[in-house]
Amino acid sequence: MTSNAHPLQSLLAYARAHRPQIRLAVLYSVLNKFFDILPEVLIGAAVDVVVRGEQSFLARKILVNVGITDTWQQLLLLGALNVAVWGGESLFEYLLELKWRGLAQDIQHQLRLDTYAHVQKLELTFFENQRTGALMSILNEDINQIERFVNGGATQIIQVLCSSLMVSAVFFALQPGIALIALLPIPLILFGAFWFQKRLAPRYTAVREAAGDVSARLNNNLLGLATIKAYTTEDFESEHIRQASDAYRGANARAIRLSSAITPVIRMAILAGFTATLVYGGWLTLHGRLEVGAYSVLVFLTQRLLWPMTRLAEVADMYQRSMAATARALGLLGTPIRIRYDEGQHFAPQQARAALRFENLGFAYAEQPTLQNISLDIAAGQTVAFVGSTGSGKSTLVKLLLRFYEPQQGRILFDGRAIAELNLQDLRRAIGYVAQDSFLTDGTIAENIAYGTPGASDAQIRAAAAQAECLEFIERLPLGFATRVGERGQKLSGGQRQRLALARAILKNPPLLILDEATSAVDNETEAAIQRSLAIVSRGRTTLVIAHRLSTVRQADAIHLLERGRIVESGRHEELLARGGAYAALWRLQTGEA
């Protein structure tokens, strides 16, 4: 799938694993169309039999050798053939529907899974320039649009092509002169369809982009509904939604104005071909140059050939919508992964010592330096704290350690090996991470504690909850560990969510534990509980604590104060206070001392 390839080429390349099924679906569509045009031929033969009797084309050319010359017997034979034809058409209609719909579901399902799995592997830098709602629009509506095209549009294109070829063959066999007249509008119809498609493509791209804007705005507002209510900005945000929806409506209107013109243009071309067949074929029949049955066949087949082409408007519309959706979905799937999951040296996470070394580390978001020349060693089993004002680089240091980002300068060593050379999944399995706003899945309390530790027993989950001091509030709930926490844990308080996040990290039992502002948004009671838990679980385990409140890191083996991306002071709590520097000033500020 190259970036400059046509979206249809990219879609076919992506679906190469389904090619045997696609070939079978195409075969069913062709056979269905073959049986679909035969009734018109049988009608013409029946008219010929009724009008000419034993001198009919069927009797003279086909049945004379088998002795069926009686008119009634010919009609009975045509009736039997009609039943067989309708049976064949119905059978292949069922098979093609079954196959195409199954293919559409399979491709939709696989594409959504592949795209979501790919998005999960992208580095955080990618998401800084993306909106969640826009990504959701691609993963949901765009992929659904591709499914609709495979389900309905693909078979329509195949059948229009097949009917054109098959009917043309019958026309030229019966009356080449009429064939040329009847088929004359087809190039004009196809040219018009492609002309419209070319101009529809950018309009439907704009429609998909506008749909992503609407989805992004809705997602943002639903997540911030409490703030919207608190500041009574419902009307203000409703106006934002109206503007986004109006832009989407406008983009759709521009596409609709053009797509709606396709059908009338095609109808005029069809009218010319059908009228020519009707009038000129009738003139030839009146003058004995064309048999009545053949004339009937041509009239019926002209309608069978040309009128389905009115659906080209619908197909072209669906095609352009799906190609715009395909370009977005496969474009997202083709986004390069800069930090690979499947590379690097494997190691046993539970056997790691988690000794850390930062060598001349530097990092910047865009043009703004965040970390500059950070160098320090952290021995295995130590509890080390990083403190400082907002924007000093504390959390960035942790994100580099987790390889959410890659440093622009220097490197980080884990047990003496550069983390860029280690297998990324093994590295992250060796780390327990508790963030300020920890993610909880919409499952039970037990499922959230065991998140990331598949196969954990009930006893292990309960023990982890006890160490995180969660048992008291869990056992007060009606269903205990089976209580569902709601989307993002909204049924729990902030402190309860943080304790569950800590229990999750404890159950994982990692060699390295990271608390990134884990107590900054909780009450004093929860902070004290987390501190008691931390004092227990950090024993013999490398622990990094990112904190604003200095009171939470007093017992750390080492405290590093960061300012503007640099370590300006290091030492134990008492040592730093004795120096009377920036740390001591910050301590006096937080404790209310003069």
XYZ file of C-alpha atoms in Angstrom:
594
model
C 0.000 0.000 0.000
C 1.889 3.044 -1.209
C 0.901 6.534 -0.210
C 0.341 7.628 -3.843
C -1.647 4.546 -4.857
C -5.317 4.889 -5.768
C -7.553 4.095 -2.763
C -9.162 1.173 -4.635
C -5.718 -0.304 -5.343
C -4.823 0.115 -1.688
C -8.058 -1.552 -0.586
C -7.497 -4.516 -2.933
C -3.911 -4.818 -1.715
C -5.103 -4.801 1.889
C -7.768 -7.439 1.112
C -5.341 -9.793 -0.656
C -5.936 -12.491 1.980
C -9.591 -12.518 0.879
C -8.860 -12.842 -2.852
C -10.161 -16.437 -3.187
C -13.443 -15.335 -1.613
C -13.545 -12.234 -3.812
C -13.098 -14.351 -6.949
C -15.926 -16.613 -5.854
C -18.178 -13.625 -5.134
C -17.387 -12.179 -8.583
C -18.231 -15.540 -10.201
C -21.592 -15.637 -8.408
C -22.325 -12.081 -9.570
C -21.500 -12.957 -13.193
C -23.647 -16.107 -13.150
C -26.495 -14.250 -11.504
C -26.427 -11.621 -14.241
C -26.250 -14.348 -16.922
C -29.437 -15.967 -15.620
C -30.944 -12.531 -15.052
C -30.969 -11.571 -18.764
C -32.188 -14.975 -20.042
C -35.907 -14.355 -19.229
C -35.949 -11.567 -21.858
C -34.571 -14.009 -24.420
C -37.236 -16.568 -23.452
C -39.965 -13.927 -23.758
C -38.818 -13.146 -27.291
C -38.735 -16.861 -28.123
C -42.275 -17.287 -26.715
C -43.582 -14.378 -28.805
C -41.948 -15.907 -31.872
C -43.522 -19.315 -31.126
C -47.000 -17.846 -30.642
C -46.823 -15.728 -33.806
C -45.110 -18.181 -36.174
C -45.943 -21.583 -34.670
C -44.022 -24.447 -36.263
C -41.998 -21.941 -38.350
C -40.588 -20.238 -35.262
C -36.857 -19.702 -34.923
C -36.796 -22.134 -32.014
C -38.427 -24.904 -34.038
C -36.421 -24.394 -37.221
C -32.969 -23.896 -35.772
C -32.900 -25.848 -32.522
C -35.786 -28.308 -31.997
C -36.103 -29.803 -35.456
C -33.513 -32.457 -34.668
C -35.303 -33.633 -31.519
C -38.723 -33.700 -33.098
C -40.383 -30.947 -31.057
C -42.268 -28.923 -33.643
C -45.681 -28.691 -32.003
C -46.373 -25.166 -30.775
C -47.785 -26.334 -27.421
C -44.737 -28.546 -26.808
C -42.472 -25.601 -27.601
C -44.296 -23.451 -25.066
C -44.065 -26.200 -22.450
C -40.327 -26.428 -23.092
C -39.974 -22.653 -22.754
C -41.936 -22.833 -19.480
C -39.574 -25.479 -18.123
C -36.545 -23.446 -19.214
C -38.065 -20.395 -17.565
C -38.383 -22.250 -14.264
C -34.764 -23.415 -14.535
C -33.559 -19.901 -15.377
C -35.419 -18.301 -12.478
C -34.141 -21.029 -10.179
C -30.562 -20.403 -11.293
C -30.948 -16.647 -10.940
C -32.400 -17.002 -7.450
C -29.701 -19.479 -6.385
C -26.840 -17.221 -7.474
C -28.601 -14.155 -6.050
C -28.570 -15.911 -2.674
C -24.947 -17.019 -3.058
C -23.657 -13.608 -4.142
C -25.488 -11.846 -1.316
C -24.109 -14.362 1.158
C -20.573 -14.060 -0.170
C -20.415 -10.266 -0.638
C -22.022 -9.508 2.707
C -19.723 -11.968 4.434
C -16.722 -10.375 2.720
C -17.882 -6.899 3.702
C -18.195 -7.936 7.343
C -14.850 -9.749 7.335
C -12.958 -6.847 5.735
C -14.662 -4.299 7.985
C -13.903 -6.352 11.080
C -10.273 -7.003 10.163
C -9.612 -3.424 9.048
C -11.017 -1.995 12.281
C -8.939 -4.399 14.383
C -5.774 -3.782 12.355
C -6.205 -0.012 12.387
C -6.933 0.126 16.116
C -3.988 -2.172 16.882
C -1.781 0.056 14.715
C -2.993 3.227 16.457
C -2.121 1.715 19.844
C 1.478 1.249 18.691
C 1.988 4.834 17.542
C 4.124 7.045 19.746
C 2.470 9.796 21.791
C 3.908 12.469 19.493
C 1.416 11.362 16.843
C -1.576 12.008 19.134
C -0.424 15.526 19.996
C -1.515 16.601 16.500
C -4.681 14.480 16.364
C -8.138 14.849 17.842
C -9.711 11.844 19.486
C -13.038 12.461 17.753
C -11.376 12.540 14.327
C -9.668 9.216 15.019
C -12.967 7.760 16.222
C -14.621 8.938 12.999
C -12.052 6.982 10.975
C -12.243 3.860 13.138
C -16.027 3.854 13.106
C -17.824 5.715 10.295
C -15.103 5.540 7.619
C -14.630 1.801 8.045
C -18.417 1.329 8.043
C -18.533 3.248 4.744
C -16.026 0.806 3.230
C -18.216 -2.080 4.431
C -21.248 -0.541 2.698
C -19.342 -0.268 -0.584
C -18.080 -3.866 -0.508
C -21.562 -5.038 0.494
C -23.501 -3.234 -2.242
C -21.396 -1.152 -4.610
C -18.899 -3.762 -5.769
C -21.490 -6.242 -7.024
C -23.432 -3.462 -8.765
C -20.345 -2.408 -10.705
C -19.646 -6.015 -11.715
C -23.226 -6.620 -12.795
C -23.454 -3.434 -14.864
C -20.263 -4.473 -16.663
C -21.490 -8.041 -17.191
C -24.924 -7.000 -18.438
C -23.294 -4.620 -20.915
C -21.100 -7.377 -22.362
C -23.771 -10.093 -22.394
C -26.540 -7.946 -23.850
C -24.150 -6.539 -26.443
C -23.330 -10.091 -27.545
C -27.047 -10.906 -27.990
C -27.633 -7.634 -29.868
C -24.854 -8.248 -32.354
C -26.029 -11.830 -32.870
C -29.584 -10.728 -33.680
C -29.185 -7.359 -35.416
C -25.803 -5.606 -35.602
C -27.346 -2.411 -36.927
C -29.634 -1.965 -33.951
C -26.810 -3.010 -31.645
C -24.695 -0.057 -32.727
C -27.582 2.362 -32.196
C -28.666 0.905 -28.841
C -25.126 0.759 -27.460
C -24.141 4.218 -28.708
C -25.160 5.963 -25.433
C -23.016 3.648 -23.277
C -19.672 5.436 -23.878
C -21.424 8.724 -23.142
C -22.910 7.278 -19.936
C -19.572 5.911 -18.772
C -17.738 9.116 -19.658
C -20.316 11.123 -17.734
C -20.046 8.823 -14.722
C -16.238 9.128 -14.633
C -16.448 12.881 -15.187
C -18.733 13.204 -12.194
C -16.592 10.840 -10.100
C -13.481 12.918 -10.673
C -15.235 16.033 -9.406
C -16.980 14.258 -6.561
C -13.757 12.888 -5.036
C -12.504 16.129 -3.384
C -16.024 16.977 -2.239
C -16.418 13.677 -0.422
C -12.967 14.059 1.093
C -14.202 17.362 2.518
C -17.338 15.583 3.788
C -15.254 12.986 5.661
C -13.069 15.723 7.174
C -16.141 17.658 8.281
C -17.611 14.489 9.800
C -14.392 14.058 11.780
C -14.698 17.650 13.050
C -18.234 16.997 14.300
C -17.156 13.789 16.006
C -14.172 15.515 17.628
C -16.308 18.348 18.988
C -18.966 15.976 20.348
C -16.345 13.770 21.988
C -14.644 16.762 23.591
C -17.897 18.164 24.951
C -19.184 14.868 26.328
C -15.925 14.362 28.234
C -16.156 17.884 29.642
C -19.872 17.902 30.407
C -19.384 18.568 34.118
C -17.340 21.707 33.364
C -19.872 22.869 30.763
C -22.670 22.547 33.313
C -20.651 24.202 36.078
C -19.937 27.262 33.928
C -23.443 27.277 32.348
C -21.934 27.319 28.851
C -24.494 24.957 27.340
C -25.623 27.541 24.774
C -22.033 28.445 23.933
C -21.098 24.802 23.272
C -24.369 24.159 21.422
C -23.351 26.948 19.064
C -19.980 25.225 18.499
C -21.799 22.000 17.660
C -24.157 23.900 15.363
C -21.220 25.426 13.496
C -19.456 22.072 13.091
C -22.670 20.353 12.010
C -23.468 23.208 9.638
C -20.019 22.855 8.043
C -20.696 19.125 7.638
C -24.110 19.854 6.138
C -22.577 22.405 3.764
C -19.877 19.974 2.605
C -22.544 17.335 2.023
C -24.738 19.825 0.142
C -21.893 20.659 -2.245
C -21.408 16.952 -2.951
C -25.159 16.324 -3.283
C -25.620 19.138 -5.817
C -23.163 17.423 -8.131
C -24.095 13.789 -7.435
C -27.802 14.531 -7.947
C -27.102 15.598 -11.538
C -25.740 12.191 -12.552
C -29.066 10.355 -12.841
C -30.853 12.954 -15.069
C -27.869 13.059 -17.442
C -27.757 9.263 -17.677
C -31.545 9.086 -18.199
C -31.328 11.365 -21.227
C -28.667 9.156 -22.795
C -30.755 6.049 -22.005
C -33.848 7.621 -23.549
C -31.988 8.170 -26.813
C -30.807 4.551 -27.010
C -34.154 3.034 -26.033
C -36.122 5.248 -28.453
C -33.781 4.367 -31.315
C -34.186 0.632 -30.651
C -37.958 0.944 -30.312
C -38.467 2.971 -33.511
C -35.788 1.586 -35.812
C -36.334 -2.019 -34.679
C -40.080 -1.616 -35.238
C -39.456 -0.259 -38.741
C -37.250 -3.268 -39.573
C -39.912 -5.677 -38.244
C -42.694 -4.010 -40.258
C -40.618 -4.394 -43.384
C -39.839 -8.073 -42.716
C -36.173 -7.523 -42.057
C -36.406 -8.484 -38.377
C -38.459 -11.239 -36.796
C -41.125 -10.331 -34.245
C -39.504 -12.478 -31.528
C -36.103 -10.924 -32.161
C -37.677 -7.452 -32.004
C -39.235 -8.338 -28.651
C -35.895 -9.573 -27.354
C -34.122 -6.386 -28.456
C -36.717 -4.097 -26.890
C -36.642 -5.956 -23.593
C -32.848 -6.247 -23.567
C -32.398 -2.558 -24.341
C -34.339 -1.780 -21.219
C -32.450 -4.483 -19.330
C -29.131 -3.007 -20.488
C -29.722 0.694 -20.198
C -32.101 1.273 -17.323
C -29.884 -0.393 -14.687
C -27.292 2.213 -15.630
C -29.394 4.796 -13.833
C -28.016 3.136 -10.700
C -24.571 4.290 -11.766
C -25.408 7.537 -9.984
C -25.958 5.665 -6.736
C -22.884 3.503 -7.345
C -20.708 6.526 -8.201
C -21.909 8.291 -5.062
C -21.208 5.248 -2.883
C -17.880 4.654 -4.623
C -16.582 8.172 -4.032
C -17.711 8.190 -0.410
C -16.002 4.857 0.181
C -12.796 5.875 -1.611
C -12.535 8.986 0.567
C -13.112 6.774 3.619
C -10.593 4.204 2.332
C -7.925 6.867 1.871
C -8.388 8.039 5.474
C -8.557 4.573 7.037
C -5.634 3.085 5.107
C -3.717 6.331 5.507
C -4.029 5.930 9.275
C -3.058 2.260 8.988
C -0.012 3.296 6.952
C 1.255 5.811 9.517
C 4.830 4.692 10.288
C 5.548 3.303 13.760
C 8.691 5.015 15.000
C 9.037 3.086 18.259
C 8.774 -0.613 17.419
C 7.182 -3.149 19.760
C 8.569 -6.257 18.084
C 12.269 -5.374 18.063
C 15.042 -5.295 20.652
C 16.578 -7.748 23.081
C 14.186 -9.810 25.175
C 14.688 -10.160 28.920
C 12.714 -11.580 31.856
C 10.874 -8.568 33.376
C 10.357 -10.130 36.822
C 14.062 -10.902 37.138
C 15.217 -7.337 36.424
C 16.935 -5.317 39.154
C 15.777 -1.982 37.651
C 19.006 -0.038 38.159
C 18.699 3.170 36.091
C 21.175 5.527 34.511
C 20.351 8.768 32.667
C 23.190 9.957 30.437
C 23.181 13.559 29.178
C 19.447 13.340 28.449
C 17.811 16.057 26.356
C 14.294 16.432 24.978
C 12.130 19.178 23.476
C 8.473 19.428 22.478
C 8.633 21.150 19.096
C 11.048 24.049 19.661
C 10.617 24.255 23.437
C 13.411 22.513 25.439
C 11.944 20.403 28.260
C 14.961 18.446 29.525
C 18.578 19.539 29.235
C 21.682 17.490 30.066
C 20.066 15.255 32.688
C 22.640 12.808 34.073
C 22.164 10.682 37.199
C 22.314 7.144 38.538
C 19.564 5.367 40.481
C 20.612 2.192 42.262
C 18.340 -0.840 42.268
C 15.907 -0.771 45.184
C 16.167 2.977 45.788
C 13.166 5.313 46.203
C 13.920 8.491 44.277
C 11.717 11.576 43.995
C 11.585 14.288 41.336
C 10.027 17.574 42.425
C 9.655 20.990 40.901
C 7.188 23.439 39.451
C 4.767 22.647 36.619
C 6.622 22.388 33.309
C 9.989 21.653 34.867
C 10.254 18.299 33.023
C 9.439 15.797 35.778
C 6.746 13.830 33.918
C 8.678 14.025 30.645
C 11.524 12.150 32.312
C 9.150 9.293 33.140
C 7.626 9.289 29.650
C 11.090 8.908 28.152
C 11.767 6.017 30.525
C 8.537 4.319 29.376
C 9.546 5.134 25.774
C 6.369 7.086 25.087
C 8.839 9.425 23.389
C 12.424 9.095 22.175
C 15.035 11.540 23.522
C 16.711 13.858 21.038
C 19.928 13.672 23.075
C 21.532 11.112 25.370
C 20.162 7.764 26.487
C 18.613 5.852 29.400
C 20.102 2.583 30.671
C 18.085 -0.121 32.419
C 20.281 -2.629 34.244
C 23.244 -1.440 32.193
C 21.532 -1.754 28.767
C 20.140 1.122 26.702
C 16.327 0.937 26.741
C 16.297 1.642 22.982
C 17.978 -1.764 22.531
C 15.530 -3.657 24.765
C 12.248 -5.209 23.716
C 9.643 -2.520 24.386
C 6.971 -4.830 25.778
C 9.429 -6.501 28.151
C 10.544 -3.063 29.349
C 7.002 -1.921 30.055
C 6.123 -5.236 31.743
C 8.942 -4.478 34.180
C 7.353 -1.142 35.115
C 4.288 -0.396 37.244
C 2.888 3.028 36.335
C 0.378 5.058 38.374
C -0.510 8.379 36.757
C -2.300 11.420 38.173
C -5.434 10.568 36.170
C -5.328 6.787 35.991
C -7.402 5.038 33.369
C -10.072 2.615 34.563
C -11.928 0.391 32.148
C -15.716 0.026 32.227
C -15.566 -3.262 34.115
C -15.672 -4.550 37.667
C -13.327 -3.533 40.459
C -11.665 -6.950 40.275
C -11.163 -6.617 36.513
C -9.572 -3.187 36.941
C -7.159 -4.376 39.628
C -6.190 -7.365 37.460
C -5.824 -5.144 34.366
C -2.450 -6.018 32.849
C -2.081 -9.156 34.988
C -4.152 -11.824 33.209
C -4.814 -14.972 35.189
C -4.553 -13.316 38.619
C -6.483 -15.243 41.267
C -9.162 -13.760 43.526
C -6.799 -14.137 46.492
C -4.042 -12.190 44.697
C -6.480 -9.442 43.698
C -7.717 -9.177 47.287
C -4.169 -9.059 48.657
C -3.229 -6.240 46.267
C -6.373 -4.331 47.266
C -5.452 -4.752 50.930
C -1.930 -3.396 50.362
C -3.381 -0.372 48.556
C -5.884 0.117 51.431
C -8.857 -0.387 49.090
C -10.654 -3.121 51.044
C -12.585 -0.802 53.331
C -14.464 1.032 50.568
C -14.738 -2.048 48.303
C -16.430 -4.129 50.984
C -18.965 -1.347 51.604
C -20.165 -1.641 47.987
C -23.239 -3.867 47.410
C -21.399 -6.197 45.011
C -17.900 -5.779 46.440
C -15.222 -6.719 43.911
C -17.957 -7.451 41.332
C -19.117 -3.798 41.332
C -18.823 -2.123 37.929
C -16.976 1.198 38.086
C -18.575 2.854 35.037
C -16.903 4.529 32.076
C -13.466 5.808 33.152
C -14.401 4.871 36.737
C -16.987 7.655 37.031
C -18.907 5.812 39.795
C -15.910 6.137 42.109
C -14.311 9.142 43.767
C -10.917 10.399 42.626
C -9.242 8.941 45.699
C -10.873 5.548 45.192
C -9.741 5.495 41.567
C -6.170 6.241 42.609
C -6.150 3.465 45.201
C -7.397 0.987 42.586
C -4.653 2.168 40.216
C -2.073 1.573 42.956
C -3.546 -1.887 43.662
C -3.218 -2.650 39.939
C 0.479 -1.722 40.024
C 1.030 -3.731 43.234
C -0.586 -6.835 41.700
C 1.698 -6.521 38.695
C 4.644 -6.733 41.153
C 7.092 -4.881 38.866
C 10.802 -4.358 39.591
C 10.279 -0.639 38.881
C 7.331 1.351 40.277
C 6.526 4.859 39.017
C 4.049 7.238 40.682
C 3.535 10.264 38.448
C 1.706 12.920 40.516
C -0.387 10.062 41.940
C -1.360 12.016 45.081
C -1.688 15.545 43.665
C -5.479 15.411 43.193
C -6.556 13.413 46.250
C -7.601 14.344 49.769
C -5.315 14.143 52.798
C -6.766 10.828 53.956
C -6.181 9.182 50.567
C -2.711 10.700 50.370
C -1.857 9.253 53.761
C -3.202 5.837 52.715
C -1.150 5.883 49.525
C 1.932 6.908 51.504
C 1.465 3.992 53.899
C 1.031 1.604 50.973
C 4.047 3.059 49.209
C 6.228 2.579 52.270
C 5.436 -1.140 52.149
C 5.511 -1.868 48.418
C 8.657 0.177 47.695
C 10.846 -2.020 49.914
C 13.424 -3.789 47.773
C 11.927 -2.240 44.632
C 13.182 0.694 42.567
C 10.575 3.423 42.973
C 10.329 6.777 41.195
C 7.957 9.366 42.633
C 6.957 12.505 40.725
C 5.388 14.978 43.159
C 4.345 18.561 43.712
C 3.815 18.156 47.445
C 7.184 17.837 49.135
C 5.545 16.266 52.189
C 4.881 13.114 50.153
C 8.577 12.477 49.386
C 10.275 13.265 52.710
C 11.355 9.640 53.214
C 12.862 9.180 49.725
C 16.471 8.003 49.445
C 17.175 10.897 47.081
C 15.232 13.968 45.959
C 16.026 15.836 42.733
C 14.661 19.354 42.205
C 14.129 20.277 38.546
C 13.826 23.782 37.141
C 13.443 24.493 33.426
C 14.529 20.992 32.487
C 17.659 20.899 34.637
C 18.464 19.254 37.971
C 19.396 22.171 40.236
C 19.542 20.386 43.617
C 19.867 16.775 44.788
C 19.981 15.079 48.181
C 17.870 13.778 51.048
C 15.102 15.906 52.555
C 17.083 16.976 55.614
C 20.202 17.733 53.547
C 18.294 19.940 51.146
C 16.622 21.856 53.947
C 20.008 22.418 55.610
C 21.423 23.929 52.405
C 18.773 26.644 52.436
C 18.470 26.700 48.656
C 15.551 26.432 46.206
C 14.216 23.229 47.795
C 14.188 24.814 51.257
C 12.388 27.859 49.856
C 9.780 25.648 48.233
C 9.341 23.716 51.491
C 8.762 26.931 53.447
C 6.228 28.065 50.832
C 4.250 24.803 51.030
C 4.330 24.576 54.829
C 3.409 28.226 55.385
C 6.651 29.187 57.097
C 7.912 32.745 56.732
